[in-house]
Every structure is written in C-alpha cells, then in structure tokens.
Amino acid sequence: MQDTLLLVDGNKDKLQVLSENLREDYLIFTAENGQQALDMIERHSVRMIISDSHTPLVNGFDLCTRLKTSLNYSHIPFILLTAPMQSRLDGLKAGADACIETPFSPEHLKAQVSNLLNNRKKIRAYYTSYPLAHISTMAYSRADEDFLITLNKLIMDNIENPELDVELLAKLMNISVPTLYRKIKTLSDLTPNELLTVTRMKKAAELLAGTGYKIFEVAIMVGFNSQSSFGKAFLKQFNMTPTAFQHIKKEEQFSAGKFTL
C-alpha cells in the first residue's frame, strides 16, 4: 500500500510538477493554501506533508507550527520548502522535520521523503522487535513523546485487565476512538489493539527476564486468561516460546555471574 503525501503550494504549476515527480511512488493529495491543507488533514490520513513556506491564508511556517503542537497531528512528518537561509531556520524553529531550499532537484526531494519515511519505519520495527525498547522511542516531537508516555502509563496501570481495548483506552485518554486509532497507527504502524498486544508482550518479556515468576503467573499479570493464548502471542511477537526466552535469559545471567538458585 502506497504512503499518502499532502502537497501544499499556492502555485498550481508547481503543485502539478511536484505531483508528477512523486506520483509514481506515493498517493498524492494537493492543497492550494494552508487552510485547505488543514481541512484536508481532518478528512484524510496522510503520512507526510510537503509545503511551500509562503502559502496563502495560512503560510507554511504557521501550518507547520499548528500541526506540530497538535496532539492529533504532531506525528506527521513535515517538509518545508523554503527560499533563503533565514526562512530555513524559521522552518526548523516551527518544528519541520526537514527544510529544503529552492530551487531543488526532484531527486533531492525524493531522497528526503524516502529517508524520513524509511527512518520512521525502522524505528517502529525496532520498538516492536526489541523486547526492552521503550514506547517513547517512536516519538518524533515533544507532543508525541508526552502522548506515548501517557498512553504507556495507562496501559501499564491496566495491563492485568483482559478487557482493556481501544474503547477503554480512548476513554482513559479522553480522546475519540478515531483520533486514538489514527495517532497510534501513524506512530507505530499498528492498530491500537496490536499495540496493546505488543506492550503486553514486552512487559511479559521484562517479567520473564528479571523475576522468578512462572509463565502462567506472567500470563495473568499481562492480561491473558490462558497460558496457551499467551504462549501463542509471545511466539508471534518474539519468534520464540516464553520457555525458550526464559531459558536464554537465565543462561545470560549465569554467564554474567548474576544467576542464583
């Protein structure tokens, strides 16, 4: 499935050129001013925004600032197309993930877009595959970090509850289910329920590695009603059974001289 980009520029000819350069690899939406861009973001899920700095109604700097300080949209990568060096500095101050000075080559823009999206995918993969990686590693802004830390605390506070789901999480976060879904999906590439399962598994790995709890006890502690379903979820997440994981960790502790009977 193609990533969706929103291109914002008051010049229709420039929009057309940008669209033609990127359309082969991405699904493209366009807006001719900053206000139209804000309206479109509310209706469509976009992976990245590329905006000229001097757009009508709401300029690119203000558009970037609004989005990067918004809980709903701070996670969206933002590339600002600027003119002189001072504009580039202003763009970085506004929170842009990257600033590209005009004129620029299509290859430069394509490389910047690809690098930003791929780096985020690598960070998401690192979080989901590495048991001890903290959820805040997926944050790209202070607003995102605050959101993820709050989300993680609420999950941990309720992790023993098998009924914890996206509806309950949204209620605890005091935001709508669609907003929570969109935010989590964009940050982690997971649905809220998938993120819940990953978080449960990572907590289980922590308990199995550093405590004397038995596997069935850990299963209950992370919200599973049966050891069998817990074992299947753990195997899917880490490509090994809880028993094998616990054995590896005990061997590591023994090798480090920390193992005690």
PDB file of C-alpha atoms in Angstrom:
ATOM      1  CA  MET A   1       0.000   0.000   0.000  1.00  0.00           C
ATOM      2  CA  GLN A   2       1.370   3.415  -1.015  1.00  0.00           C
ATOM      3  CA  ASP A   3       2.120   6.109   1.543  1.00  0.00           C
ATOM      4  CA  THR A   4      -0.055   9.207   1.197  1.00  0.00           C
ATOM      5  CA  LEU A   5       1.552  12.632   0.769  1.00  0.00           C
ATOM      6  CA  LEU A   6      -0.160  16.028   1.008  1.00  0.00           C
ATOM      7  CA  LEU A   7       1.450  18.725  -1.169  1.00  0.00           C
ATOM      8  CA  VAL A   8       0.686  22.368  -0.333  1.00  0.00           C
ATOM      9  CA  ASP A   9       1.525  25.259  -2.648  1.00  0.00           C
ATOM     10  CA  GLY A  10      -0.311  28.359  -3.883  1.00  0.00           C
ATOM     11  CA  ASN A  11       1.157  27.923  -7.362  1.00  0.00           C
ATOM     12  CA  LYS A  12      -0.851  25.397  -9.409  1.00  0.00           C
ATOM     13  CA  ASP A  13       2.011  24.805 -11.835  1.00  0.00           C
ATOM     14  CA  LYS A  14       4.427  23.977  -9.004  1.00  0.00           C
ATOM     15  CA  LEU A  15       1.838  21.643  -7.477  1.00  0.00           C
ATOM     16  CA  GLN A  16       1.495  19.830 -10.769  1.00  0.00           C
ATOM     17  CA  VAL A  17       5.263  19.443 -11.139  1.00  0.00           C
ATOM     18  CA  LEU A  18       5.639  18.167  -7.565  1.00  0.00           C
ATOM     19  CA  SER A  19       2.754  15.748  -8.067  1.00  0.00           C
ATOM     20  CA  GLU A  20       4.205  14.364 -11.287  1.00  0.00           C
ATOM     21  CA  ASN A  21       7.592  13.822  -9.650  1.00  0.00           C
ATOM     22  CA  LEU A  22       6.153  11.912  -6.683  1.00  0.00           C
ATOM     23  CA  ARG A  23       3.016  10.243  -8.066  1.00  0.00           C
ATOM     24  CA  GLU A  24       4.833   7.120  -9.217  1.00  0.00           C
ATOM     25  CA  ASP A  25       5.780   6.135  -5.662  1.00  0.00           C
ATOM     26  CA  TYR A  26       3.106   7.784  -3.499  1.00  0.00           C
ATOM     27  CA  LEU A  27      -0.602   8.552  -3.355  1.00  0.00           C
ATOM     28  CA  ILE A  28      -0.869  12.334  -3.730  1.00  0.00           C
ATOM     29  CA  PHE A  29      -3.308  14.894  -2.318  1.00  0.00           C
ATOM     30  CA  THR A  30      -2.872  18.590  -3.058  1.00  0.00           C
ATOM     31  CA  ALA A  31      -3.946  21.860  -1.408  1.00  0.00           C
ATOM     32  CA  GLU A  32      -3.544  25.376  -2.790  1.00  0.00           C
ATOM     33  CA  ASN A  33      -3.398  27.125   0.581  1.00  0.00           C
ATOM     34  CA  GLY A  34      -2.713  26.379   4.224  1.00  0.00           C
ATOM     35  CA  GLN A  35      -6.344  26.473   5.311  1.00  0.00           C
ATOM     36  CA  GLN A  36      -7.325  23.970   2.640  1.00  0.00           C
ATOM     37  CA  ALA A  37      -4.499  21.753   3.857  1.00  0.00           C
ATOM     38  CA  LEU A  38      -5.832  21.875   7.429  1.00  0.00           C
ATOM     39  CA  ASP A  39      -9.296  20.937   6.181  1.00  0.00           C
ATOM     40  CA  MET A  40      -7.945  18.026   4.138  1.00  0.00           C
ATOM     41  CA  ILE A  41      -5.891  16.651   7.023  1.00  0.00           C
ATOM     42  CA  GLU A  42      -9.081  16.370   9.062  1.00  0.00           C
ATOM     43  CA  ARG A  43     -10.714  14.274   6.331  1.00  0.00           C
ATOM     44  CA  HIS A  44      -7.785  12.157   5.131  1.00  0.00           C
ATOM     45  CA  SER A  45      -4.994  10.197   6.785  1.00  0.00           C
ATOM     46  CA  VAL A  46      -1.645  11.365   5.399  1.00  0.00           C
ATOM     47  CA  ARG A  47       1.840  10.038   6.018  1.00  0.00           C
ATOM     48  CA  MET A  48       3.698  13.237   5.181  1.00  0.00           C
ATOM     49  CA  ILE A  49       3.146  16.903   4.334  1.00  0.00           C
ATOM     50  CA  ILE A  50       5.312  18.859   1.895  1.00  0.00           C
ATOM     51  CA  SER A  51       4.526  22.568   1.949  1.00  0.00           C
ATOM     52  CA  ASP A  52       5.906  25.733   0.436  1.00  0.00           C
ATOM     53  CA  SER A  53       6.777  28.275   3.135  1.00  0.00           C
ATOM     54  CA  HIS A  54       4.701  31.082   1.599  1.00  0.00           C
ATOM     55  CA  THR A  55       1.239  29.600   1.069  1.00  0.00           C
ATOM     56  CA  PRO A  56      -1.934  31.748   1.041  1.00  0.00           C
ATOM     57  CA  LEU A  57      -4.285  32.149   4.049  1.00  0.00           C
ATOM     58  CA  VAL A  58      -2.091  30.097   6.378  1.00  0.00           C
ATOM     59  CA  ASN A  59       1.599  30.170   5.459  1.00  0.00           C
ATOM     60  CA  GLY A  60       3.832  27.120   5.639  1.00  0.00           C
ATOM     61  CA  PHE A  61       5.521  28.177   8.890  1.00  0.00           C
ATOM     62  CA  ASP A  62       2.206  28.631  10.700  1.00  0.00           C
ATOM     63  CA  LEU A  63       0.815  25.434   9.197  1.00  0.00           C
ATOM     64  CA  CYS A  64       3.823  23.511  10.491  1.00  0.00           C
ATOM     65  CA  THR A  65       3.608  25.095  13.948  1.00  0.00           C
ATOM     66  CA  ARG A  66      -0.113  24.332  14.250  1.00  0.00           C
ATOM     67  CA  LEU A  67       0.356  20.699  13.316  1.00  0.00           C
ATOM     68  CA  LYS A  68       3.476  20.096  15.383  1.00  0.00           C
ATOM     69  CA  THR A  69       1.787  21.480  18.516  1.00  0.00           C
ATOM     70  CA  SER A  70      -1.416  19.497  17.950  1.00  0.00           C
ATOM     71  CA  LEU A  71      -1.981  16.166  19.690  1.00  0.00           C
ATOM     72  CA  ASN A  72      -3.896  14.945  16.651  1.00  0.00           C
ATOM     73  CA  TYR A  73      -1.273  15.745  14.009  1.00  0.00           C
ATOM     74  CA  SER A  74       2.174  16.222  15.602  1.00  0.00           C
ATOM     75  CA  HIS A  75       3.224  12.757  14.397  1.00  0.00           C
ATOM     76  CA  ILE A  76       3.004  13.662  10.680  1.00  0.00           C
ATOM     77  CA  PRO A  77       6.436  14.317   9.092  1.00  0.00           C
ATOM     78  CA  PHE A  78       6.602  17.823   7.636  1.00  0.00           C
ATOM     79  CA  ILE A  79       8.951  19.000   4.881  1.00  0.00           C
ATOM     80  CA  LEU A  80       9.101  22.758   4.359  1.00  0.00           C
ATOM     81  CA  LEU A  81      10.203  24.201   1.028  1.00  0.00           C
ATOM     82  CA  THR A  82      11.960  27.491   1.756  1.00  0.00           C
ATOM     83  CA  ALA A  83      13.867  30.251  -0.028  1.00  0.00           C
ATOM     84  CA  PRO A  84      16.767  31.941   1.850  1.00  0.00           C
ATOM     85  CA  MET A  85      18.709  30.615   4.839  1.00  0.00           C
ATOM     86  CA  GLN A  86      16.676  32.619   7.359  1.00  0.00           C
ATOM     87  CA  SER A  87      13.478  31.001   6.145  1.00  0.00           C
ATOM     88  CA  ARG A  88      15.122  27.604   6.616  1.00  0.00           C
ATOM     89  CA  LEU A  89      15.993  28.460  10.218  1.00  0.00           C
ATOM     90  CA  ASP A  90      12.447  29.661  10.809  1.00  0.00           C
ATOM     91  CA  GLY A  91      11.190  26.363   9.428  1.00  0.00           C
ATOM     92  CA  LEU A  92      13.281  24.329  11.824  1.00  0.00           C
ATOM     93  CA  LYS A  93      12.077  26.514  14.698  1.00  0.00           C
ATOM     94  CA  ALA A  94       8.496  25.830  13.593  1.00  0.00           C
ATOM     95  CA  GLY A  95       9.162  22.118  14.043  1.00  0.00           C
ATOM     96  CA  ALA A  96       9.681  20.997  10.448  1.00  0.00           C
ATOM     97  CA  ASP A  97      11.333  17.583  10.137  1.00  0.00           C
ATOM     98  CA  ALA A  98      13.295  18.842   7.139  1.00  0.00           C
ATOM     99  CA  CYS A  99      13.732  22.070   5.173  1.00  0.00           C
ATOM    100  CA  ILE A 100      14.693  22.110   1.521  1.00  0.00           C
ATOM    101  CA  GLU A 101      15.847  25.360  -0.056  1.00  0.00           C
ATOM    102  CA  THR A 102      14.537  26.226  -3.503  1.00  0.00           C
ATOM    103  CA  PRO A 103      15.443  25.590  -6.193  1.00  0.00           C
ATOM    104  CA  PHE A 104      15.999  21.873  -5.612  1.00  0.00           C
ATOM    105  CA  SER A 105      16.242  18.792  -7.794  1.00  0.00           C
ATOM    106  CA  PRO A 106      13.414  16.222  -7.889  1.00  0.00           C
ATOM    107  CA  GLU A 107      15.935  13.576  -6.832  1.00  0.00           C
ATOM    108  CA  HIS A 108      16.803  15.564  -3.700  1.00  0.00           C
ATOM    109  CA  LEU A 109      13.150  15.804  -2.671  1.00  0.00           C
ATOM    110  CA  LYS A 110      12.510  12.131  -3.407  1.00  0.00           C
ATOM    111  CA  ALA A 111      15.528  11.123  -1.330  1.00  0.00           C
ATOM    112  CA  GLN A 112      14.426  13.294   1.593  1.00  0.00           C
ATOM    113  CA  VAL A 113      10.884  11.895   1.517  1.00  0.00           C
ATOM    114  CA  SER A 114      12.143   8.314   1.295  1.00  0.00           C
ATOM    115  CA  ASN A 115      14.687   8.778   4.096  1.00  0.00           C
ATOM    116  CA  LEU A 116      12.166  10.288   6.519  1.00  0.00           C
ATOM    117  CA  LEU A 117       9.574   7.582   5.896  1.00  0.00           C
ATOM    118  CA  ASN A 118      12.111   4.740   5.987  1.00  0.00           C
ATOM    119  CA  ASN A 119      13.751   6.012   9.182  1.00  0.00           C
ATOM    120  CA  ARG A 120      10.384   6.053  10.899  1.00  0.00           C
ATOM    121  CA  LYS A 121       9.633   2.538   9.716  1.00  0.00           C
ATOM    122  CA  LYS A 122      12.988   1.357  11.093  1.00  0.00           C
ATOM    123  CA  ILE A 123      12.270   2.973  14.459  1.00  0.00           C
ATOM    124  CA  ARG A 124       8.829   1.341  14.585  1.00  0.00           C
ATOM    125  CA  ALA A 125      10.361  -2.044  13.699  1.00  0.00           C
ATOM    126  CA  TYR A 126      12.996  -1.601  16.417  1.00  0.00           C
ATOM    127  CA  TYR A 127      10.340  -0.920  19.036  1.00  0.00           C
ATOM    128  CA  THR A 128       8.193  -3.906  18.145  1.00  0.00           C
ATOM    129  CA  SER A 129      11.061  -6.416  17.773  1.00  0.00           C
ATOM    130  CA  TYR A 130      13.329  -5.430  20.670  1.00  0.00           C
ATOM    131  CA  PRO A 131      11.768  -6.513  24.000  1.00  0.00           C
ATOM    132  CA  LEU A 132      13.266  -3.771  26.178  1.00  0.00           C
ATOM    133  CA  ALA A 133      12.791  -0.812  23.793  1.00  0.00           C
ATOM    134  CA  HIS A 134      10.564   1.851  25.369  1.00  0.00           C
ATOM    135  CA  ILE A 135       7.483   3.096  23.551  1.00  0.00           C
ATOM    136  CA  SER A 136       8.807   6.686  23.576  1.00  0.00           C
ATOM    137  CA  THR A 137      11.497   5.667  21.047  1.00  0.00           C
ATOM    138  CA  MET A 138       8.799   6.121  18.384  1.00  0.00           C
ATOM    139  CA  ALA A 139       8.263   9.804  19.248  1.00  0.00           C
ATOM    140  CA  TYR A 140       9.288  12.489  16.764  1.00  0.00           C
ATOM    141  CA  SER A 141       8.245  15.526  18.769  1.00  0.00           C
ATOM    142  CA  ARG A 142       7.698  16.534  22.382  1.00  0.00           C
ATOM    143  CA  ALA A 143       3.935  16.294  21.852  1.00  0.00           C
ATOM    144  CA  ASP A 144       4.327  12.744  20.550  1.00  0.00           C
ATOM    145  CA  GLU A 145       6.594  11.815  23.455  1.00  0.00           C
ATOM    146  CA  ASP A 146       4.098  13.138  26.006  1.00  0.00           C
ATOM    147  CA  PHE A 147       1.288  11.264  24.248  1.00  0.00           C
ATOM    148  CA  LEU A 148       3.200   7.964  24.173  1.00  0.00           C
ATOM    149  CA  ILE A 149       4.351   8.247  27.787  1.00  0.00           C
ATOM    150  CA  THR A 150       0.774   8.897  28.928  1.00  0.00           C
ATOM    151  CA  LEU A 151      -0.527   6.065  26.761  1.00  0.00           C
ATOM    152  CA  ASN A 152       2.100   3.662  28.077  1.00  0.00           C
ATOM    153  CA  LYS A 153       1.332   4.563  31.708  1.00  0.00           C
ATOM    154  CA  LEU A 154      -2.374   3.942  31.193  1.00  0.00           C
ATOM    155  CA  ILE A 155      -1.678   0.581  29.565  1.00  0.00           C
ATOM    156  CA  MET A 156       0.681  -0.426  32.362  1.00  0.00           C
ATOM    157  CA  ASP A 157      -1.789   0.681  35.030  1.00  0.00           C
ATOM    158  CA  ASN A 158      -4.423  -1.561  33.450  1.00  0.00           C
ATOM    159  CA  ILE A 159      -2.290  -4.292  31.909  1.00  0.00           C
ATOM    160  CA  GLU A 160      -3.792  -7.069  34.044  1.00  0.00           C
ATOM    161  CA  ASN A 161      -7.260  -6.263  32.710  1.00  0.00           C
ATOM    162  CA  PRO A 162      -8.137  -8.665  29.843  1.00  0.00           C
ATOM    163  CA  GLU A 163     -10.919  -6.246  28.790  1.00  0.00           C
ATOM    164  CA  LEU A 164      -8.510  -3.379  28.075  1.00  0.00           C
ATOM    165  CA  ASP A 165      -9.154  -2.350  24.464  1.00  0.00           C
ATOM    166  CA  VAL A 166      -9.204   0.707  22.196  1.00  0.00           C
ATOM    167  CA  GLU A 167     -12.559   1.941  23.530  1.00  0.00           C
ATOM    168  CA  LEU A 168     -11.404   1.860  27.146  1.00  0.00           C
ATOM    169  CA  LEU A 169      -8.047   3.389  26.230  1.00  0.00           C
ATOM    170  CA  ALA A 170      -9.728   6.241  24.352  1.00  0.00           C
ATOM    171  CA  LYS A 171     -11.938   6.896  27.372  1.00  0.00           C
ATOM    172  CA  LEU A 172      -8.935   6.926  29.705  1.00  0.00           C
ATOM    173  CA  MET A 173      -7.021   9.223  27.312  1.00  0.00           C
ATOM    174  CA  ASN A 174     -10.091  11.477  26.994  1.00  0.00           C
ATOM    175  CA  ILE A 175      -9.954  11.449  23.189  1.00  0.00           C
ATOM    176  CA  SER A 176     -12.145   9.936  20.495  1.00  0.00           C
ATOM    177  CA  VAL A 177     -11.602   6.389  19.249  1.00  0.00           C
ATOM    178  CA  PRO A 178     -10.893   7.573  15.652  1.00  0.00           C
ATOM    179  CA  THR A 179      -8.288  10.072  16.900  1.00  0.00           C
ATOM    180  CA  LEU A 180      -6.588   7.441  19.055  1.00  0.00           C
ATOM    181  CA  TYR A 181      -6.643   4.942  16.203  1.00  0.00           C
ATOM    182  CA  ARG A 182      -5.159   7.411  13.706  1.00  0.00           C
ATOM    183  CA  LYS A 183      -2.479   8.614  16.123  1.00  0.00           C
ATOM    184  CA  ILE A 184      -1.335   5.132  17.138  1.00  0.00           C
ATOM    185  CA  LYS A 185      -1.486   3.794  13.582  1.00  0.00           C
ATOM    186  CA  THR A 186       0.691   6.582  12.201  1.00  0.00           C
ATOM    187  CA  LEU A 187       3.237   6.491  15.033  1.00  0.00           C
ATOM    188  CA  SER A 188       3.604   2.731  15.321  1.00  0.00           C
ATOM    189  CA  ASP A 189       2.123   1.296  12.104  1.00  0.00           C
ATOM    190  CA  LEU A 190      -0.022  -0.818  14.446  1.00  0.00           C
ATOM    191  CA  THR A 191      -3.684  -0.724  15.328  1.00  0.00           C
ATOM    192  CA  PRO A 192      -4.395   0.156  18.983  1.00  0.00           C
ATOM    193  CA  ASN A 193      -5.220  -3.476  19.752  1.00  0.00           C
ATOM    194  CA  GLU A 194      -1.990  -4.626  18.092  1.00  0.00           C
ATOM    195  CA  LEU A 195      -0.044  -2.056  20.109  1.00  0.00           C
ATOM    196  CA  LEU A 196      -1.746  -3.321  23.266  1.00  0.00           C
ATOM    197  CA  THR A 197      -0.621  -6.852  22.486  1.00  0.00           C
ATOM    198  CA  VAL A 198       2.940  -5.726  21.737  1.00  0.00           C
ATOM    199  CA  THR A 199       3.055  -3.778  25.013  1.00  0.00           C
ATOM    200  CA  ARG A 200       1.720  -6.778  26.940  1.00  0.00           C
ATOM    201  CA  MET A 201       4.371  -8.995  25.341  1.00  0.00           C
ATOM    202  CA  LYS A 202       7.188  -6.574  26.090  1.00  0.00           C
ATOM    203  CA  LYS A 203       6.102  -6.377  29.729  1.00  0.00           C
ATOM    204  CA  ALA A 204       5.918 -10.155  29.801  1.00  0.00           C
ATOM    205  CA  ALA A 205       9.471 -10.369  28.442  1.00  0.00           C
ATOM    206  CA  GLU A 206      10.628  -7.993  31.170  1.00  0.00           C
ATOM    207  CA  LEU A 207       8.957 -10.127  33.858  1.00  0.00           C
ATOM    208  CA  LEU A 208      10.278 -13.386  32.444  1.00  0.00           C
ATOM    209  CA  ALA A 209      13.819 -11.992  32.208  1.00  0.00           C
ATOM    210  CA  GLY A 210      14.146 -10.383  35.608  1.00  0.00           C
ATOM    211  CA  THR A 211      11.852 -12.143  38.063  1.00  0.00           C
ATOM    212  CA  GLY A 212      11.137 -15.576  39.448  1.00  0.00           C
ATOM    213  CA  TYR A 213       7.545 -15.654  38.223  1.00  0.00           C
ATOM    214  CA  LYS A 214       6.304 -18.752  36.444  1.00  0.00           C
ATOM    215  CA  ILE A 215       4.984 -18.449  32.910  1.00  0.00           C
ATOM    216  CA  PHE A 216       1.323 -18.884  33.862  1.00  0.00           C
ATOM    217  CA  GLU A 217       1.740 -16.149  36.502  1.00  0.00           C
ATOM    218  CA  VAL A 218       3.225 -13.757  33.961  1.00  0.00           C
ATOM    219  CA  ALA A 219       0.375 -14.525  31.546  1.00  0.00           C
ATOM    220  CA  ILE A 220      -2.183 -13.428  34.142  1.00  0.00           C
ATOM    221  CA  MET A 221      -0.120 -10.365  35.076  1.00  0.00           C
ATOM    222  CA  VAL A 222      -0.228  -9.076  31.493  1.00  0.00           C
ATOM    223  CA  GLY A 223      -3.934  -9.680  30.926  1.00  0.00           C
ATOM    224  CA  PHE A 224      -4.215 -13.177  29.439  1.00  0.00           C
ATOM    225  CA  ASN A 225      -6.782 -15.663  30.705  1.00  0.00           C
ATOM    226  CA  SER A 226      -4.887 -18.704  29.479  1.00  0.00           C
ATOM    227  CA  GLN A 227      -1.249 -19.705  29.263  1.00  0.00           C
ATOM    228  CA  SER A 228      -1.881 -21.199  25.819  1.00  0.00           C
ATOM    229  CA  SER A 229      -3.091 -17.946  24.223  1.00  0.00           C
ATOM    230  CA  PHE A 230      -0.265 -16.090  25.976  1.00  0.00           C
ATOM    231  CA  GLY A 231       2.305 -18.524  24.585  1.00  0.00           C
ATOM    232  CA  LYS A 232       0.980 -18.110  21.024  1.00  0.00           C
ATOM    233  CA  ALA A 233       1.088 -14.307  21.280  1.00  0.00           C
ATOM    234  CA  PHE A 234       4.622 -14.370  22.708  1.00  0.00           C
ATOM    235  CA  LEU A 235       5.840 -16.722  19.980  1.00  0.00           C
ATOM    236  CA  LYS A 236       4.329 -14.494  17.284  1.00  0.00           C
ATOM    237  CA  GLN A 237       5.976 -11.388  18.761  1.00  0.00           C
ATOM    238  CA  PHE A 238       9.477 -12.678  19.519  1.00  0.00           C
ATOM    239  CA  ASN A 239       9.770 -15.854  17.396  1.00  0.00           C
ATOM    240  CA  MET A 240      10.365 -17.987  20.468  1.00  0.00           C
ATOM    241  CA  THR A 241       8.286 -19.500  23.232  1.00  0.00           C
ATOM    242  CA  PRO A 242       8.190 -17.962  26.728  1.00  0.00           C
ATOM    243  CA  THR A 243      10.041 -21.056  27.979  1.00  0.00           C
ATOM    244  CA  ALA A 244      12.842 -20.619  25.452  1.00  0.00           C
ATOM    245  CA  PHE A 245      13.085 -16.896  26.201  1.00  0.00           C
ATOM    246  CA  GLN A 246      13.286 -17.515  29.939  1.00  0.00           C
ATOM    247  CA  HIS A 247      15.958 -20.179  29.408  1.00  0.00           C
ATOM    248  CA  ILE A 248      18.083 -17.812  27.288  1.00  0.00           C
ATOM    249  CA  LYS A 249      17.842 -15.062  29.896  1.00  0.00           C
ATOM    250  CA  LYS A 250      18.867 -17.467  32.677  1.00  0.00           C
ATOM    251  CA  GLU A 251      21.896 -18.537  30.649  1.00  0.00           C
ATOM    252  CA  GLU A 252      22.828 -14.886  30.081  1.00  0.00           C
ATOM    253  CA  GLN A 253      22.540 -14.174  33.809  1.00  0.00           C
ATOM    254  CA  PHE A 254      24.604 -17.259  34.605  1.00  0.00           C
ATOM    255  CA  SER A 255      27.320 -16.196  32.156  1.00  0.00           C
ATOM    256  CA  ALA A 256      27.373 -12.751  33.739  1.00  0.00           C
ATOM    257  CA  GLY A 257      27.702 -14.243  37.206  1.00  0.00           C
ATOM    258  CA  LYS A 258      24.278 -12.995  38.309  1.00  0.00           C
ATOM    259  CA  PHE A 259      22.418 -16.301  38.384  1.00  0.00           C
ATOM    260  CA  THR A 260      21.353 -17.559  41.788  1.00  0.00           C
ATOM    261  CA  LEU A 261      19.497 -20.741  42.749  1.00  0.00           C
TER     262      LEU A 261
END
